[in-house]
Amino acid sequence: MQDKTLIVTGALGALGKVVADVAQSRGARVAGIDHAPSQIPATADRIEIGGVDLSDAAQAKSAVETAAKHFGRLDALINIAGGFAYETVGDGDIKTWHRMHALNVLTALNTSHAALPHLAASQAGRIVNIGAMGALQAGSGMGPYAASKAGVHRLTEALASEWKGKVTVNAVLPSIIDTKANRADMPKADFSKWVTPHELAEVILFLVSDAASGVTGALIPVSGRV
């Protein structure tokens, strides 16, 4: 990670904060973008850009340009911003489908579209998206979420093909991430079998690294301990 410049979206969330902190601890410069307000002042190695709706293309572009201007370059984009909803098709609301599409697909699309010219100028441009194992086969109540994450998978593959040789584009597909929110929602689950944010961060940052230069268009399941 030494001297790499990364954008992490959803940087104030449970996974985003871990990824940003670990990357910075290994020598990366990190721009965090989030819908929540910024929490820390900008430094030479870290900037937080808060209050951004990444489902809006203009706001996404403005945030990316702010990060690029602050650091002078961009080497990687990690699209973590997103959302979850559990709702059956029969009892649900079509608005949920639109919201999942906006939170999961449009955030990744808009930020990638804005960042790609900068990433292509890097000698090691990278995009890592967050898909979901639950999007490989949707169960009851998972329709809106799984459909949106399946869109992230297809976006990943399309971008990888279109930018091959210039920018690598991959996605990690976690099972259930071990967060406080998920534990509260599923108190009877076996937390020991969930993937932790740190475990997921290691896979994400590998895909950003020079060692992963030959990996593109991959959808990588990350299921945690078994």
PDB file of C-alpha atoms in Angstrom:
ATOM      1  CA  MET A   1       0.000   0.000   0.000  1.00  0.00           C
ATOM      2  CA  GLN A   2       3.007   2.292   0.370  1.00  0.00           C
ATOM      3  CA  ASP A   3       2.450   5.562  -1.512  1.00  0.00           C
ATOM      4  CA  LYS A   4      -0.772   4.398  -3.174  1.00  0.00           C
ATOM      5  CA  THR A   5      -3.706   6.815  -3.223  1.00  0.00           C
ATOM      6  CA  LEU A   6      -7.106   5.255  -2.550  1.00  0.00           C
ATOM      7  CA  ILE A   7     -10.701   6.361  -2.483  1.00  0.00           C
ATOM      8  CA  VAL A   8     -12.879   4.382  -0.082  1.00  0.00           C
ATOM      9  CA  THR A   9     -16.617   5.023  -0.335  1.00  0.00           C
ATOM     10  CA  GLY A  10     -18.774   4.304   2.668  1.00  0.00           C
ATOM     11  CA  ALA A  11     -15.638   5.087   4.650  1.00  0.00           C
ATOM     12  CA  LEU A  12     -17.455   5.848   7.900  1.00  0.00           C
ATOM     13  CA  GLY A  13     -19.268   2.500   7.986  1.00  0.00           C
ATOM     14  CA  ALA A  14     -18.216  -0.695   9.771  1.00  0.00           C
ATOM     15  CA  LEU A  15     -16.297  -2.133   6.806  1.00  0.00           C
ATOM     16  CA  GLY A  16     -15.223   1.118   5.171  1.00  0.00           C
ATOM     17  CA  LYS A  17     -13.523   2.448   8.294  1.00  0.00           C
ATOM     18  CA  VAL A  18     -11.516  -0.753   8.740  1.00  0.00           C
ATOM     19  CA  VAL A  19     -10.399  -0.764   5.108  1.00  0.00           C
ATOM     20  CA  ALA A  20      -9.411   2.912   5.234  1.00  0.00           C
ATOM     21  CA  ASP A  21      -7.558   2.556   8.540  1.00  0.00           C
ATOM     22  CA  VAL A  22      -5.650  -0.581   7.503  1.00  0.00           C
ATOM     23  CA  ALA A  23      -4.691   0.936   4.147  1.00  0.00           C
ATOM     24  CA  GLN A  24      -3.405   4.096   5.814  1.00  0.00           C
ATOM     25  CA  SER A  25      -1.469   2.076   8.401  1.00  0.00           C
ATOM     26  CA  ARG A  26       0.369   0.418   5.510  1.00  0.00           C
ATOM     27  CA  GLY A  27       1.422   3.670   3.915  1.00  0.00           C
ATOM     28  CA  ALA A  28      -1.496   4.548   1.636  1.00  0.00           C
ATOM     29  CA  ARG A  29      -3.076   7.969   1.284  1.00  0.00           C
ATOM     30  CA  VAL A  30      -6.827   7.637   1.736  1.00  0.00           C
ATOM     31  CA  ALA A  31      -9.805   9.731   0.688  1.00  0.00           C
ATOM     32  CA  GLY A  32     -12.943   8.598   2.452  1.00  0.00           C
ATOM     33  CA  ILE A  33     -16.299   9.505   0.912  1.00  0.00           C
ATOM     34  CA  ASP A  34     -19.508   9.028   2.853  1.00  0.00           C
ATOM     35  CA  HIS A  35     -23.096  10.211   3.105  1.00  0.00           C
ATOM     36  CA  ALA A  36     -22.502  11.027   6.774  1.00  0.00           C
ATOM     37  CA  PRO A  37     -20.768  14.280   7.762  1.00  0.00           C
ATOM     38  CA  SER A  38     -16.969  14.351   7.824  1.00  0.00           C
ATOM     39  CA  GLN A  39     -15.485  13.594  11.252  1.00  0.00           C
ATOM     40  CA  ILE A  40     -11.796  14.481  10.985  1.00  0.00           C
ATOM     41  CA  PRO A  41      -9.793  17.375   9.495  1.00  0.00           C
ATOM     42  CA  ALA A  42      -7.865  16.801   6.278  1.00  0.00           C
ATOM     43  CA  THR A  43      -4.177  15.877   6.459  1.00  0.00           C
ATOM     44  CA  ALA A  44      -1.537  15.092   3.854  1.00  0.00           C
ATOM     45  CA  ASP A  45      -2.424  11.389   4.089  1.00  0.00           C
ATOM     46  CA  ARG A  46      -6.154  11.395   4.844  1.00  0.00           C
ATOM     47  CA  ILE A  47      -9.202  13.350   3.798  1.00  0.00           C
ATOM     48  CA  GLU A  48     -12.853  12.691   4.546  1.00  0.00           C
ATOM     49  CA  ILE A  49     -15.467  14.053   2.184  1.00  0.00           C
ATOM     50  CA  GLY A  50     -18.832  13.869   3.925  1.00  0.00           C
ATOM     51  CA  GLY A  51     -22.417  14.671   3.075  1.00  0.00           C
ATOM     52  CA  VAL A  52     -22.165  13.081  -0.381  1.00  0.00           C
ATOM     53  CA  ASP A  53     -25.024  11.257  -2.135  1.00  0.00           C
ATOM     54  CA  LEU A  54     -23.089   8.973  -4.473  1.00  0.00           C
ATOM     55  CA  SER A  55     -26.283   7.900  -6.233  1.00  0.00           C
ATOM     56  CA  ASP A  56     -26.190  11.409  -7.732  1.00  0.00           C
ATOM     57  CA  ALA A  57     -23.647  11.506 -10.567  1.00  0.00           C
ATOM     58  CA  ALA A  58     -22.770  15.182 -10.090  1.00  0.00           C
ATOM     59  CA  GLN A  59     -22.075  14.747  -6.381  1.00  0.00           C
ATOM     60  CA  ALA A  60     -19.989  11.635  -7.034  1.00  0.00           C
ATOM     61  CA  LYS A  61     -17.906  13.445  -9.633  1.00  0.00           C
ATOM     62  CA  SER A  62     -17.368  16.431  -7.339  1.00  0.00           C
ATOM     63  CA  ALA A  63     -16.200  14.202  -4.493  1.00  0.00           C
ATOM     64  CA  VAL A  64     -13.805  12.256  -6.720  1.00  0.00           C
ATOM     65  CA  GLU A  65     -12.352  15.453  -8.145  1.00  0.00           C
ATOM     66  CA  THR A  66     -11.882  16.830  -4.617  1.00  0.00           C
ATOM     67  CA  ALA A  67      -9.910  13.705  -3.686  1.00  0.00           C
ATOM     68  CA  ALA A  68      -7.829  13.805  -6.872  1.00  0.00           C
ATOM     69  CA  LYS A  69      -7.011  17.478  -6.351  1.00  0.00           C
ATOM     70  CA  HIS A  70      -6.047  16.932  -2.702  1.00  0.00           C
ATOM     71  CA  PHE A  71      -3.606  14.115  -3.470  1.00  0.00           C
ATOM     72  CA  GLY A  72      -2.650  14.917  -7.051  1.00  0.00           C
ATOM     73  CA  ARG A  73      -3.445  11.399  -8.267  1.00  0.00           C
ATOM     74  CA  LEU A  74      -5.672   8.357  -7.750  1.00  0.00           C
ATOM     75  CA  ASP A  75      -4.540   4.737  -7.874  1.00  0.00           C
ATOM     76  CA  ALA A  76      -7.532   2.811  -6.577  1.00  0.00           C
ATOM     77  CA  LEU A  77     -11.241   3.059  -5.898  1.00  0.00           C
ATOM     78  CA  ILE A  78     -12.900   0.803  -3.337  1.00  0.00           C
ATOM     79  CA  ASN A  79     -16.688   0.964  -3.636  1.00  0.00           C
ATOM     80  CA  ILE A  80     -18.082  -0.003  -0.237  1.00  0.00           C
ATOM     81  CA  ALA A  81     -21.030   2.403   0.013  1.00  0.00           C
ATOM     82  CA  GLY A  82     -24.317   0.532  -0.145  1.00  0.00           C
ATOM     83  CA  GLY A  83     -27.368  -0.650   1.743  1.00  0.00           C
ATOM     84  CA  PHE A  84     -29.495  -3.653   2.644  1.00  0.00           C
ATOM     85  CA  ALA A  85     -33.210  -4.351   2.813  1.00  0.00           C
ATOM     86  CA  TYR A  86     -35.064  -7.559   3.621  1.00  0.00           C
ATOM     87  CA  GLU A  87     -38.450  -7.583   1.953  1.00  0.00           C
ATOM     88  CA  THR A  88     -40.521 -10.168   0.118  1.00  0.00           C
ATOM     89  CA  VAL A  89     -41.768  -9.378  -3.357  1.00  0.00           C
ATOM     90  CA  GLY A  90     -45.404 -10.024  -2.547  1.00  0.00           C
ATOM     91  CA  ASP A  91     -45.524  -7.939   0.625  1.00  0.00           C
ATOM     92  CA  GLY A  92     -42.955  -5.335  -0.377  1.00  0.00           C
ATOM     93  CA  ASP A  93     -42.880  -1.963  -2.055  1.00  0.00           C
ATOM     94  CA  ILE A  94     -41.420  -1.216  -5.479  1.00  0.00           C
ATOM     95  CA  LYS A  95     -39.710   1.768  -3.862  1.00  0.00           C
ATOM     96  CA  THR A  96     -37.404  -0.666  -2.063  1.00  0.00           C
ATOM     97  CA  TRP A  97     -36.164  -1.980  -5.392  1.00  0.00           C
ATOM     98  CA  HIS A  98     -35.396   1.553  -6.556  1.00  0.00           C
ATOM     99  CA  ARG A  99     -33.641   2.336  -3.259  1.00  0.00           C
ATOM    100  CA  MET A 100     -31.457  -0.787  -3.415  1.00  0.00           C
ATOM    101  CA  HIS A 101     -30.551  -0.032  -7.015  1.00  0.00           C
ATOM    102  CA  ALA A 102     -29.568   3.527  -6.077  1.00  0.00           C
ATOM    103  CA  LEU A 103     -27.584   2.548  -2.973  1.00  0.00           C
ATOM    104  CA  ASN A 104     -25.735  -0.419  -4.438  1.00  0.00           C
ATOM    105  CA  VAL A 105     -25.527  -0.024  -8.221  1.00  0.00           C
ATOM    106  CA  LEU A 106     -25.620   3.714  -8.857  1.00  0.00           C
ATOM    107  CA  THR A 107     -23.123   4.545  -6.104  1.00  0.00           C
ATOM    108  CA  ALA A 108     -20.567   2.164  -7.624  1.00  0.00           C
ATOM    109  CA  LEU A 109     -21.381   3.210 -11.190  1.00  0.00           C
ATOM    110  CA  ASN A 110     -21.185   6.965 -10.588  1.00  0.00           C
ATOM    111  CA  THR A 111     -17.999   6.845  -8.553  1.00  0.00           C
ATOM    112  CA  SER A 112     -16.309   4.486 -11.012  1.00  0.00           C
ATOM    113  CA  HIS A 113     -17.327   6.652 -13.970  1.00  0.00           C
ATOM    114  CA  ALA A 114     -15.824   9.717 -12.297  1.00  0.00           C
ATOM    115  CA  ALA A 115     -12.635   7.968 -11.165  1.00  0.00           C
ATOM    116  CA  LEU A 116     -11.752   5.976 -14.290  1.00  0.00           C
ATOM    117  CA  PRO A 117      -9.851   8.752 -16.125  1.00  0.00           C
ATOM    118  CA  HIS A 118      -7.660   9.239 -13.040  1.00  0.00           C
ATOM    119  CA  LEU A 119      -7.187   5.506 -12.496  1.00  0.00           C
ATOM    120  CA  ALA A 120      -6.230   4.948 -16.130  1.00  0.00           C
ATOM    121  CA  ALA A 121      -3.464   7.526 -15.710  1.00  0.00           C
ATOM    122  CA  SER A 122      -1.994   5.469 -12.873  1.00  0.00           C
ATOM    123  CA  GLN A 123       0.454   2.674 -13.584  1.00  0.00           C
ATOM    124  CA  ALA A 124      -1.643   0.417 -11.366  1.00  0.00           C
ATOM    125  CA  GLY A 125      -5.265   1.552 -11.518  1.00  0.00           C
ATOM    126  CA  ARG A 126      -7.658  -0.578  -9.482  1.00  0.00           C
ATOM    127  CA  ILE A 127     -11.393  -0.768  -8.734  1.00  0.00           C
ATOM    128  CA  VAL A 128     -12.757  -3.137  -6.102  1.00  0.00           C
ATOM    129  CA  ASN A 129     -16.522  -3.435  -5.697  1.00  0.00           C
ATOM    130  CA  ILE A 130     -18.549  -5.100  -2.947  1.00  0.00           C
ATOM    131  CA  GLY A 131     -20.955  -7.688  -4.288  1.00  0.00           C
ATOM    132  CA  ALA A 132     -22.684 -10.369  -2.230  1.00  0.00           C
ATOM    133  CA  MET A 133     -22.780 -14.148  -2.039  1.00  0.00           C
ATOM    134  CA  GLY A 134     -26.519 -13.735  -1.479  1.00  0.00           C
ATOM    135  CA  ALA A 135     -26.825 -12.375  -5.008  1.00  0.00           C
ATOM    136  CA  LEU A 136     -25.694 -15.677  -6.523  1.00  0.00           C
ATOM    137  CA  GLN A 137     -28.976 -17.295  -5.507  1.00  0.00           C
ATOM    138  CA  ALA A 138     -31.600 -15.133  -3.851  1.00  0.00           C
ATOM    139  CA  GLY A 139     -33.703 -16.550  -1.049  1.00  0.00           C
ATOM    140  CA  SER A 140     -37.026 -15.344   0.313  1.00  0.00           C
ATOM    141  CA  GLY A 141     -36.952 -11.669   1.208  1.00  0.00           C
ATOM    142  CA  MET A 142     -33.654 -11.117  -0.595  1.00  0.00           C
ATOM    143  CA  GLY A 143     -35.057 -10.039  -3.976  1.00  0.00           C
ATOM    144  CA  PRO A 144     -34.399  -6.278  -3.924  1.00  0.00           C
ATOM    145  CA  TYR A 145     -30.963  -6.574  -2.342  1.00  0.00           C
ATOM    146  CA  ALA A 146     -29.826  -9.570  -4.377  1.00  0.00           C
ATOM    147  CA  ALA A 147     -30.956  -7.999  -7.638  1.00  0.00           C
ATOM    148  CA  SER A 148     -28.995  -4.843  -6.910  1.00  0.00           C
ATOM    149  CA  LYS A 149     -25.862  -6.746  -5.928  1.00  0.00           C
ATOM    150  CA  ALA A 150     -26.188  -8.896  -9.042  1.00  0.00           C
ATOM    151  CA  GLY A 151     -26.095  -5.585 -10.893  1.00  0.00           C
ATOM    152  CA  VAL A 152     -22.809  -4.812  -9.132  1.00  0.00           C
ATOM    153  CA  HIS A 153     -21.440  -8.160 -10.329  1.00  0.00           C
ATOM    154  CA  ARG A 154     -22.361  -7.428 -13.943  1.00  0.00           C
ATOM    155  CA  LEU A 155     -21.002  -3.874 -13.659  1.00  0.00           C
ATOM    156  CA  THR A 156     -17.712  -5.329 -12.421  1.00  0.00           C
ATOM    157  CA  GLU A 157     -17.453  -7.723 -15.345  1.00  0.00           C
ATOM    158  CA  ALA A 158     -18.351  -5.084 -17.932  1.00  0.00           C
ATOM    159  CA  LEU A 159     -15.846  -2.563 -16.591  1.00  0.00           C
ATOM    160  CA  ALA A 160     -13.123  -5.212 -16.406  1.00  0.00           C
ATOM    161  CA  SER A 161     -13.647  -6.051 -20.069  1.00  0.00           C
ATOM    162  CA  GLU A 162     -13.866  -2.439 -21.205  1.00  0.00           C
ATOM    163  CA  TRP A 163     -10.768  -1.268 -19.283  1.00  0.00           C
ATOM    164  CA  LYS A 164      -8.588  -4.385 -19.564  1.00  0.00           C
ATOM    165  CA  GLY A 165      -4.928  -3.419 -19.742  1.00  0.00           C
ATOM    166  CA  LYS A 166      -5.611  -0.043 -18.123  1.00  0.00           C
ATOM    167  CA  VAL A 167      -7.521  -0.644 -14.893  1.00  0.00           C
ATOM    168  CA  THR A 168      -8.245  -3.903 -13.079  1.00  0.00           C
ATOM    169  CA  VAL A 169     -11.818  -4.274 -11.821  1.00  0.00           C
ATOM    170  CA  ASN A 170     -12.824  -6.978  -9.350  1.00  0.00           C
ATOM    171  CA  ALA A 171     -15.488  -7.624  -6.738  1.00  0.00           C
ATOM    172  CA  VAL A 172     -15.499  -9.399  -3.403  1.00  0.00           C
ATOM    173  CA  LEU A 173     -18.663 -11.296  -2.488  1.00  0.00           C
ATOM    174  CA  PRO A 174     -18.962 -11.528   1.291  1.00  0.00           C
ATOM    175  CA  SER A 175     -21.393 -13.751   3.118  1.00  0.00           C
ATOM    176  CA  ILE A 176     -22.584 -12.123   6.348  1.00  0.00           C
ATOM    177  CA  ILE A 177     -20.145  -9.551   7.716  1.00  0.00           C
ATOM    178  CA  ASP A 178     -19.596  -9.628  11.476  1.00  0.00           C
ATOM    179  CA  THR A 179     -20.773  -6.158  12.492  1.00  0.00           C
ATOM    180  CA  LYS A 180     -22.664  -4.831  15.511  1.00  0.00           C
ATOM    181  CA  ALA A 181     -25.700  -4.156  13.341  1.00  0.00           C
ATOM    182  CA  ASN A 182     -25.791  -7.688  11.936  1.00  0.00           C
ATOM    183  CA  ARG A 183     -25.361  -9.211  15.395  1.00  0.00           C
ATOM    184  CA  ALA A 184     -28.269  -7.130  16.645  1.00  0.00           C
ATOM    185  CA  ASP A 185     -30.446  -8.225  13.703  1.00  0.00           C
ATOM    186  CA  MET A 186     -29.504 -11.923  14.020  1.00  0.00           C
ATOM    187  CA  PRO A 187     -28.757 -12.503  17.715  1.00  0.00           C
ATOM    188  CA  LYS A 188     -29.142 -16.297  17.510  1.00  0.00           C
ATOM    189  CA  ALA A 189     -26.664 -16.754  14.638  1.00  0.00           C
ATOM    190  CA  ASP A 190     -23.223 -18.339  14.991  1.00  0.00           C
ATOM    191  CA  PHE A 191     -21.065 -15.207  14.717  1.00  0.00           C
ATOM    192  CA  SER A 192     -17.881 -17.290  14.565  1.00  0.00           C
ATOM    193  CA  LYS A 193     -18.752 -18.343  11.025  1.00  0.00           C
ATOM    194  CA  TRP A 194     -19.197 -14.820   9.706  1.00  0.00           C
ATOM    195  CA  VAL A 195     -16.469 -12.974   7.848  1.00  0.00           C
ATOM    196  CA  THR A 196     -14.946 -10.151   9.873  1.00  0.00           C
ATOM    197  CA  PRO A 197     -14.303  -6.667   8.465  1.00  0.00           C
ATOM    198  CA  HIS A 198     -10.552  -7.231   8.903  1.00  0.00           C
ATOM    199  CA  GLU A 199     -10.653 -10.511   6.965  1.00  0.00           C
ATOM    200  CA  LEU A 200     -12.572  -8.843   4.162  1.00  0.00           C
ATOM    201  CA  ALA A 201     -10.226  -5.850   4.220  1.00  0.00           C
ATOM    202  CA  GLU A 202      -7.254  -8.147   3.614  1.00  0.00           C
ATOM    203  CA  VAL A 203      -8.848  -9.529   0.435  1.00  0.00           C
ATOM    204  CA  ILE A 204      -9.841  -6.052  -0.769  1.00  0.00           C
ATOM    205  CA  LEU A 205      -6.380  -4.605  -0.199  1.00  0.00           C
ATOM    206  CA  PHE A 206      -4.746  -7.578  -1.909  1.00  0.00           C
ATOM    207  CA  LEU A 207      -6.779  -6.777  -5.011  1.00  0.00           C
ATOM    208  CA  VAL A 208      -5.507  -3.188  -4.791  1.00  0.00           C
ATOM    209  CA  SER A 209      -1.891  -4.320  -4.448  1.00  0.00           C
ATOM    210  CA  ASP A 210       0.742  -4.781  -7.151  1.00  0.00           C
ATOM    211  CA  ALA A 211       0.608  -8.536  -6.518  1.00  0.00           C
ATOM    212  CA  ALA A 212      -2.896  -8.625  -7.998  1.00  0.00           C
ATOM    213  CA  SER A 213      -1.952  -6.959 -11.289  1.00  0.00           C
ATOM    214  CA  GLY A 214      -3.042 -10.019 -13.279  1.00  0.00           C
ATOM    215  CA  VAL A 215      -6.464 -10.350 -11.651  1.00  0.00           C
ATOM    216  CA  THR A 216      -9.403  -8.623 -13.312  1.00  0.00           C
ATOM    217  CA  GLY A 217     -13.077  -9.412 -13.802  1.00  0.00           C
ATOM    218  CA  ALA A 218     -13.052 -11.752 -10.795  1.00  0.00           C
ATOM    219  CA  LEU A 219     -15.991 -12.225  -8.430  1.00  0.00           C
ATOM    220  CA  ILE A 220     -14.409 -13.568  -5.254  1.00  0.00           C
ATOM    221  CA  PRO A 221     -16.568 -15.160  -2.524  1.00  0.00           C
ATOM    222  CA  VAL A 222     -15.388 -14.385   1.010  1.00  0.00           C
ATOM    223  CA  SER A 223     -17.340 -16.555   3.439  1.00  0.00           C
ATOM    224  CA  GLY A 224     -15.284 -16.361   6.625  1.00  0.00           C
ATOM    225  CA  ARG A 225     -14.298 -19.267   8.822  1.00  0.00           C
ATOM    226  CA  VAL A 226     -15.922 -22.678   8.454  1.00  0.00           C
TER     227      VAL A 226
END
